Amino acid sequence: MGESILLVNLVIALLAGLVGAIIAVRLGQSIILGFIVAGIFIGPFTPG
């Protein structure tokens, strides 16, 4: 059971990074900026 939760969290993190990178590239920014913004949005200390 614990492995499936870990796998789901990993997939969510990878998809968020991919989406952030795509948005950053379309805005003319670096891919790394997209990864950082995605990490901020899915991080454990994000309000909301």
Short mmCIF file of C-alpha atoms in Angstrom, two decimals:
data_model
loop_
_atom_site.label_atom_id
_atom_site.label_comp_id
_atom_site.label_asym_id
_atom_site.label_seq_id
_atom_site.Cartn_x
_atom_site.Cartn_y
_atom_site.Cartn_z
CA MET A 1 0.00 0.00 0.00
CA GLY A 2 2.80 2.42 0.85
CA GLU A 3 4.49 1.80 -2.48
CA SER A 4 1.41 2.85 -4.44
CA ILE A 5 1.16 6.14 -2.54
CA LEU A 6 4.84 6.79 -3.23
CA LEU A 7 4.33 6.02 -6.91
CA VAL A 8 1.33 8.36 -7.15
CA ASN A 9 3.30 11.16 -5.48
CA LEU A 10 6.21 10.60 -7.86
CA VAL A 11 3.95 10.69 -10.93
CA ILE A 12 2.28 13.89 -9.70
CA ALA A 13 5.67 15.54 -9.18
CA LEU A 14 6.90 14.51 -12.63
CA LEU A 15 3.73 15.70 -14.35
CA ALA A 16 3.81 19.02 -12.50
CA GLY A 17 7.42 19.50 -13.56
CA LEU A 18 6.57 18.69 -17.15
CA VAL A 19 3.64 21.11 -17.21
CA GLY A 20 5.73 23.82 -15.54
CA ALA A 21 8.52 23.33 -18.06
CA ILE A 22 6.16 23.51 -21.03
CA ILE A 23 4.55 26.70 -19.73
CA ALA A 24 7.96 28.26 -19.04
CA VAL A 25 9.24 27.48 -22.54
CA ARG A 26 6.09 28.94 -24.13
CA LEU A 27 6.66 32.11 -22.12
CA GLY A 28 10.27 32.27 -23.31
CA GLN A 29 11.79 31.36 -19.95
CA SER A 30 14.18 28.63 -18.85
CA ILE A 31 12.95 25.10 -18.19
CA ILE A 32 14.51 25.28 -14.72
CA LEU A 33 12.21 28.17 -13.85
CA GLY A 34 9.25 25.97 -14.75
CA PHE A 35 10.54 23.20 -12.48
CA ILE A 36 10.98 25.64 -9.60
CA VAL A 37 7.50 27.12 -9.98
CA ALA A 38 5.97 23.63 -10.20
CA GLY A 39 7.79 22.66 -7.02
CA ILE A 40 6.44 25.71 -5.26
CA PHE A 41 2.87 24.85 -6.31
CA ILE A 42 2.98 21.20 -5.22
CA GLY A 43 5.22 21.67 -2.18
CA PRO A 44 4.02 20.72 1.30
CA PHE A 45 4.09 24.30 2.60
CA THR A 46 1.92 25.85 -0.11
CA PRO A 47 -1.02 27.68 1.45
CA GLY A 48 -4.45 26.57 0.42
#
